[in-house]
Coordinates of C-alpha atoms in Angstrom, one line a residue:
M29 CA 0.2 -0.2 0.1
K30 CA 1.3 3.4 -1.0
F31 CA 0.5 7.0 0.6
S32 CA -0.9 8.0 -2.6
D33 CA -3.5 4.9 -2.0
I34 CA -4.9 6.8 1.1
P35 CA -7.2 9.8 1.2
G36 CA -6.3 12.7 3.2
H37 CA -3.8 13.1 6.1
H38 CA -1.3 15.1 3.9
E39 CA 0.5 16.5 7.1
A40 CA 0.8 13.1 8.9
K41 CA 2.3 11.9 5.7
R42 CA 4.9 14.5 5.1
R43 CA 5.8 14.2 8.7
L44 CA 6.2 10.2 8.2
I45 CA 8.8 10.8 4.8
E46 CA 10.7 13.5 6.9
M47 CA 11.4 11.0 9.5
V48 CA 12.9 8.5 7.2
Q49 CA 14.5 11.3 4.7
Q50 CA 16.2 13.0 7.9
G51 CA 17.1 9.6 9.6
R52 CA 14.8 10.8 12.7
L53 CA 13.3 7.2 13.0
P54 CA 11.7 6.4 16.7
H55 CA 12.4 3.4 18.3
A56 CA 8.5 3.0 18.6
L57 CA 5.8 5.2 16.3
L58 CA 2.1 5.5 17.3
I59 CA -0.3 6.4 14.8
S60 CA -3.9 7.2 16.3
G61 CA -6.9 8.1 14.5
P62 CA -10.5 8.0 14.6
V63 CA -12.0 4.8 13.4
G64 CA -12.5 4.8 9.8
S65 CA -9.8 7.4 9.2
G66 CA -7.9 5.1 7.3
E67 CA -4.8 4.7 10.3
V68 CA -3.7 1.2 9.5
M69 CA -3.6 1.9 5.8
L70 CA -1.6 5.0 6.5
A71 CA 0.4 2.6 9.2
R72 CA 1.0 -0.2 6.3
A73 CA 2.0 2.4 3.5
F74 CA 4.6 3.8 6.1
A75 CA 5.8 0.2 6.5
Q76 CA 6.1 -0.1 3.0
Y77 CA 8.0 3.0 2.2
L78 CA 10.7 2.0 5.2
H79 CA 11.1 -1.5 3.5
C80 CA 11.0 -0.1 -0.1
T81 CA 14.1 -0.5 -2.3
G82 CA 13.2 2.0 -5.0
R83 CA 11.2 4.8 -3.0
S84 CA 11.3 8.1 -4.6
A85 CA 12.9 11.2 -3.9
T86 CA 10.5 13.6 -5.7
D87 CA 7.0 12.6 -4.9
G88 CA 7.6 11.1 -1.4
D89 CA 6.4 7.5 -2.1
S90 CA 7.4 3.9 -2.2
C91 CA 7.8 2.3 -5.7
G92 CA 5.0 -0.1 -5.7
V93 CA 6.7 -2.5 -7.9
C94 CA 10.1 -3.6 -6.2
P95 CA 10.4 -7.0 -4.4
S96 CA 9.7 -5.6 -1.0
C97 CA 6.4 -3.7 -2.2
R98 CA 5.1 -6.6 -3.8
Q99 CA 5.7 -8.8 -0.5
H100 CA 4.2 -6.1 1.6
E101 CA 1.1 -6.0 -1.0
S102 CA 0.9 -9.8 -0.4
L103 CA 1.1 -9.4 3.5
N104 CA 4.5 -11.8 3.3
H105 CA 7.4 -9.5 4.1
A106 CA 9.6 -11.1 6.1
D107 CA 10.5 -8.5 8.0
L108 CA 7.4 -7.0 9.1
H109 CA 5.7 -9.0 12.2
F110 CA 2.1 -8.5 13.2
A111 CA 0.4 -8.4 16.7
Y112 CA -3.3 -7.7 17.3
P113 CA -5.9 -8.7 19.5
I114 CA -7.0 -12.4 19.3
L115 CA -9.3 -14.8 21.1
K116 CA -7.9 -17.9 23.4
K117 CA -8.4 -21.0 21.9
G118 CA -8.9 -23.7 24.6
T119 CA -6.3 -23.6 27.7
G120 CA -3.1 -23.8 26.2
V121 CA -0.8 -20.7 24.5
T122 CA -2.8 -18.8 21.5
L123 CA -0.9 -16.6 19.6
C124 CA -1.3 -14.4 16.7
E125 CA 0.1 -16.8 14.3
D126 CA -2.7 -18.9 15.0
Y127 CA -5.1 -16.7 13.3
S128 CA -3.0 -15.6 10.4
P129 CA -5.6 -16.4 7.8
Q130 CA -8.1 -14.6 9.2
W131 CA -5.6 -11.5 9.7
R132 CA -4.6 -11.7 6.2
E133 CA -8.4 -12.0 4.8
M134 CA -9.5 -8.9 7.3
L135 CA -6.7 -6.4 5.7
Q136 CA -7.4 -8.0 2.2
Q137 CA -10.8 -7.4 2.4
D138 CA -11.4 -4.0 4.1
P139 CA -8.1 -2.3 4.4
W140 CA -10.2 0.3 6.5
M141 CA -10.3 -2.7 9.6
D142 CA -13.9 -2.4 10.7
F143 CA -13.0 -4.0 14.3
R144 CA -16.8 -5.1 14.8
H145 CA -16.4 -7.7 12.1
W146 CA -13.2 -9.2 13.4
P147 CA -14.5 -11.1 16.5
E148 CA -17.0 -13.1 14.2
M149 CA -13.9 -13.9 11.8
L150 CA -12.0 -14.9 15.0
G151 CA -15.1 -17.5 15.5
K152 CA -17.0 -15.7 18.3
A153 CA -19.2 -12.7 17.6
N154 CA -19.5 -11.6 21.3
G155 CA -15.8 -12.3 22.2
Q156 CA -13.3 -9.0 23.3
P157 CA -10.2 -10.1 21.5
V158 CA -6.7 -9.0 23.7
I159 CA -3.0 -9.1 22.7
Y160 CA -2.1 -11.8 25.4
V161 CA 1.3 -11.9 27.2
D162 CA 2.4 -14.6 25.2
E163 CA 2.4 -12.3 22.1
A164 CA 5.2 -10.3 24.2
D165 CA 7.6 -13.2 24.2
V166 CA 7.0 -13.7 20.3
L167 CA 8.2 -10.4 19.5
R168 CA 10.9 -10.2 21.5
R169 CA 12.0 -13.4 19.6
K170 CA 11.6 -11.7 16.5
L171 CA 12.9 -8.8 17.1
S172 CA 16.0 -10.0 18.4
M173 CA 16.6 -11.8 15.2
S174 CA 18.7 -9.8 12.6
A175 CA 16.4 -8.6 9.5
R176 CA 16.5 -11.2 6.6
T177 CA 15.6 -9.0 3.7
S178 CA 15.9 -5.4 4.4
D179 CA 17.9 -3.6 7.3
L180 CA 14.8 -2.9 9.6
N181 CA 12.7 -5.1 11.6
I182 CA 9.4 -3.9 12.4
A183 CA 6.7 -4.7 14.8
F184 CA 3.4 -3.8 13.5
V185 CA 0.8 -3.9 16.6
W186 CA -3.1 -3.0 16.0
L187 CA -4.8 -1.6 18.6
P188 CA -2.2 -1.5 21.9
E189 CA -5.1 -0.2 23.8
R190 CA -6.4 -3.9 24.4
M191 CA -2.9 -5.2 25.4
V192 CA -3.4 -6.7 28.9
P193 CA -1.0 -5.3 31.6
A194 CA 1.1 -8.1 31.5
T195 CA 1.7 -7.6 27.7
A196 CA 1.9 -4.3 28.0
N197 CA 4.6 -4.2 31.1
S198 CA 6.5 -7.0 29.5
L199 CA 7.5 -5.3 26.2
L200 CA 8.0 -1.9 28.1
K201 CA 11.9 -2.5 28.1
L202 CA 11.7 -3.7 24.4
I203 CA 10.0 -0.7 23.3
E204 CA 12.3 1.5 25.2
E205 CA 15.5 0.1 24.2
P206 CA 14.4 -1.9 21.0
E207 CA 17.1 -4.7 19.5
P208 CA 19.5 -2.8 16.8
G209 CA 17.6 -2.4 13.3
S210 CA 14.2 -2.9 14.6
M211 CA 11.2 -0.6 15.6
F212 CA 7.5 -0.5 16.5
I213 CA 4.6 0.8 14.6
M214 CA 1.4 0.8 16.6
V215 CA -1.8 1.6 15.4
S216 CA -4.5 2.9 18.1
N217 CA -8.3 4.3 17.9
A218 CA -8.1 5.1 21.3
P219 CA -4.6 6.0 22.4
A220 CA -6.1 7.2 26.1
E221 CA -6.7 3.6 26.8
I222 CA -2.9 2.4 26.5
L223 CA -1.0 2.1 29.4
P224 CA 0.6 5.3 30.0
T225 CA 4.3 4.1 30.3
V226 CA 3.9 2.4 26.8
Y227 CA 2.2 5.3 25.8
S228 CA 4.7 7.7 27.2
R229 CA 7.5 5.9 25.2
C230 CA 6.2 6.7 21.5
Q231 CA 6.3 8.9 19.2
R232 CA 3.2 10.3 17.9
V233 CA 1.3 10.9 15.1
E234 CA -2.4 12.0 15.7
L235 CA -4.7 11.8 12.7
R236 CA -7.8 14.0 12.1
R237 CA -10.9 13.1 10.6
L238 CA -11.3 13.2 6.9
S239 CA -12.8 15.9 5.4
D240 CA -16.5 15.4 4.0
S241 CA -15.6 15.3 0.5
E242 CA -12.6 12.9 1.1
V243 CA -15.0 10.0 2.6
A244 CA -17.8 11.1 -0.4
A245 CA -14.7 10.4 -3.0
V246 CA -14.3 7.1 -1.3
I247 CA -17.5 5.7 -0.9
G248 CA -18.8 7.5 -3.7
A249 CA -18.2 5.4 -7.1
G250 CA -21.5 4.4 -8.7
L251 CA -23.4 6.6 -6.2
N252 CA -25.6 9.9 -6.9
P253 CA -23.3 12.6 -5.5
A254 CA -25.6 14.2 -3.2
D255 CA -26.1 10.6 -1.3
A256 CA -22.1 10.1 -1.1
M257 CA -22.0 13.6 0.4
A258 CA -25.1 13.3 2.9
A259 CA -23.5 10.0 4.3
A260 CA -20.1 11.3 4.3
H261 CA -21.3 14.7 6.2
T262 CA -23.3 12.2 9.1
A263 CA -20.6 9.9 9.4
E264 CA -18.0 12.9 10.7
G265 CA -15.3 11.9 8.8
N266 CA -15.9 7.6 9.4
V267 CA -15.8 5.8 6.4
I268 CA -16.8 2.9 7.9
A269 CA -19.8 4.6 9.2
A270 CA -20.5 6.3 5.5
R271 CA -20.6 2.5 4.2
D272 CA -23.2 1.9 6.6
M273 CA -25.5 4.6 6.1
L274 CA -25.4 3.5 2.3
G275 CA -26.0 -0.1 2.7
A276 CA -28.8 -0.5 0.6
D277 CA -31.1 -2.7 3.5
S278 CA -30.4 -0.5 6.5
A279 CA -30.7 2.7 5.0
Q280 CA -33.8 2.6 3.3
R281 CA -35.1 0.8 6.3
D282 CA -34.4 3.5 8.7
L283 CA -36.3 5.8 6.2
D284 CA -39.2 3.9 6.1
L285 CA -39.4 3.3 9.5
F286 CA -39.0 7.1 10.0
M287 CA -41.6 8.2 7.6
Q288 CA -44.2 5.4 9.4
L289 CA -43.3 6.8 12.9
M290 CA -43.9 10.5 11.6
R291 CA -47.0 9.8 9.2
L292 CA -48.6 7.4 12.1
A293 CA -48.2 9.9 14.6
Y294 CA -49.6 12.7 12.7
Q295 CA -52.5 10.6 12.2
R296 CA -53.0 9.3 15.6
R297 CA -52.9 5.7 14.9
V298 CA -52.2 4.4 18.2
G299 CA -52.6 1.0 17.6
D300 CA -50.6 1.2 14.2
L301 CA -47.8 2.5 16.5
K302 CA -47.9 0.0 18.9
A303 CA -47.4 -2.5 15.8
W304 CA -44.3 -0.1 14.6
G305 CA -42.9 -0.1 18.3
D306 CA -42.8 -4.5 17.9
T307 CA -40.9 -4.3 14.5
V308 CA -38.5 -1.9 15.6
A309 CA -37.8 -3.6 18.6
A310 CA -37.0 -7.0 17.2
L311 CA -34.1 -5.0 15.5
G312 CA -31.8 -5.7 18.4
R313 CA -30.5 -3.1 20.7
D314 CA -27.6 -2.1 18.4
N315 CA -29.5 -1.0 15.2
I316 CA -32.4 0.4 17.5
C317 CA -29.8 2.8 18.9
R318 CA -28.2 3.5 15.3
F319 CA -32.0 4.3 14.2
L320 CA -33.0 6.6 16.7
D321 CA -29.6 8.5 16.0
Y322 CA -30.8 8.5 12.5
C323 CA -34.3 9.9 13.4
Q324 CA -32.5 12.3 15.6
R325 CA -30.3 13.6 12.3
M326 CA -33.6 13.4 10.1
V327 CA -35.5 16.1 12.9
R328 CA -32.6 18.2 12.7
E329 CA -32.0 18.2 8.8
N330 CA -35.9 18.7 8.3
F331 CA -35.8 21.8 10.7
I332 CA -33.1 23.2 8.8
L333 CA -34.8 22.6 5.8
N334 CA -37.9 24.2 7.1
L335 CA -36.1 27.4 8.0
G336 CA -35.4 28.1 4.3
V337 CA -31.5 27.1 4.1
P338 CA -31.3 24.2 1.9
D339 CA -27.4 24.6 1.6
L340 CA -26.8 23.7 4.7
N341 CA -29.1 20.3 4.2
Y342 CA -27.4 17.0 3.6
L343 CA -29.9 14.6 2.4
T344 CA -30.3 11.7 0.2
A345 CA -32.3 11.9 -3.1
D346 CA -35.4 9.6 -1.2
E347 CA -34.7 11.8 2.1
S348 CA -35.3 14.7 0.3
K349 CA -38.6 13.6 -1.5
F350 CA -39.8 12.9 1.8
S351 CA -38.7 16.1 3.7
A352 CA -39.8 18.3 1.0
R353 CA -43.6 17.6 2.5
F354 CA -42.8 17.0 5.8
C355 CA -40.3 19.5 7.1
P356 CA -43.0 22.0 7.9
F357 CA -44.2 19.8 10.7
I358 CA -40.5 20.6 12.7
N359 CA -40.3 24.2 13.6
E360 CA -39.1 25.9 16.6
R361 CA -41.8 24.6 19.1
N362 CA -41.4 20.7 18.7
V363 CA -38.1 20.3 17.7
E364 CA -35.8 20.4 20.7
G365 CA -38.6 18.1 22.6
L366 CA -38.5 15.8 19.4
I367 CA -34.6 15.6 19.7
K368 CA -34.9 15.3 23.8
E369 CA -37.3 12.3 23.4
L370 CA -35.4 10.5 20.6
N371 CA -32.1 10.8 22.7
D372 CA -34.0 9.7 25.8
A373 CA -35.1 6.6 24.2
E374 CA -31.7 5.5 23.2
T375 CA -30.5 6.2 26.5
D376 CA -33.0 4.0 27.8
I377 CA -32.5 1.2 24.9
R378 CA -28.6 1.2 25.8
G379 CA -29.4 1.2 29.6
N380 CA -31.5 -2.2 28.6
V381 CA -35.1 -0.8 29.4
S382 CA -37.8 -3.1 27.5
A383 CA -37.6 -1.5 23.7
K384 CA -41.6 -2.4 23.2
I385 CA -42.3 -0.1 26.5
V386 CA -39.7 2.6 25.6
L387 CA -40.6 2.6 21.6
F388 CA -44.5 2.8 22.4
D389 CA -43.7 5.7 24.9
L390 CA -41.8 7.7 22.3
A391 CA -44.4 7.4 19.6
I392 CA -47.1 8.7 22.1
K393 CA -44.8 11.6 22.9
V394 CA -44.0 12.2 18.9
I395 CA -48.0 12.4 18.3
I396 CA -48.3 15.4 21.3
L397 CA -45.2 17.1 19.9
L398 CA -46.2 17.1 16.2
K399 CA -49.3 18.7 16.9
A400 CA -47.3 21.6 18.8

């Protein structure tokens, strides 16, 4: 993977390239960024740049064609060692290498690295993967050996915040004083959760969220540009979240359920609203919460549309078609109340309150507020 394959982060790319060109490589580098910002991709591009034998001095990127670059592309470089959160297999020692096929599949299928899918790939959708202490011994052994095809051994650690304390403590000395010709590249979504003694020993490159236009460019292939921009704006720089919003099934489902709620509430069809609540409750807690987030966005967007400033709106084509007639019902008298009730319902759902009761109560309150 090359720097040019990654959208945005121009300042971070410049800093990384200068580290190499000026001979200022740290013993341990921590690249941190929000989920869906391309943080893993940037770390991979930097590792490839370090090993590339034909990197360009003019465009500041790896060549992409030398043997080292091709080995990085196929995830087979002998001097690149991965550590990542895993689940225990039985009672014996379980190492990252035991899940190497799943790791390669994850990197190749989704370079944005949606962690939500990782436990399922490990065989337990509800599991909580961590980096176990045995992995520290493996990294210590690998980095103690001379690099085989380059002059640098790289330990690539995904999500160091998921190291158990024993792992982090075991790696402290190695991170502070690594073997000659070796370095750590760590990639984090939650740097505040990393053991402070590890965090303090790393040179840090912090990534900002991607811009709406950069996210839209990533997800926009074959899409209406307005739909891509609406999803990008709502996702706040998170490519993974933007892709979720454009998922054909979930996106249309959320819009249909929102339209049903508002239409049935306006018509005061209490019995149908009870059935609506049962339908939404069957989606499961996480999907219900995402739907209630979506409802809050739609209320805000319709309020802005009702104010007569469409340039500030980010709605898909289908959402715009509905909102053109619905927006007059969202006004200064009810907008705050609707947002509050939707947010309170989401809080209750996350607190494991009965979804059917919460949603039916929400529907009744929407009836009252729409008539305000």
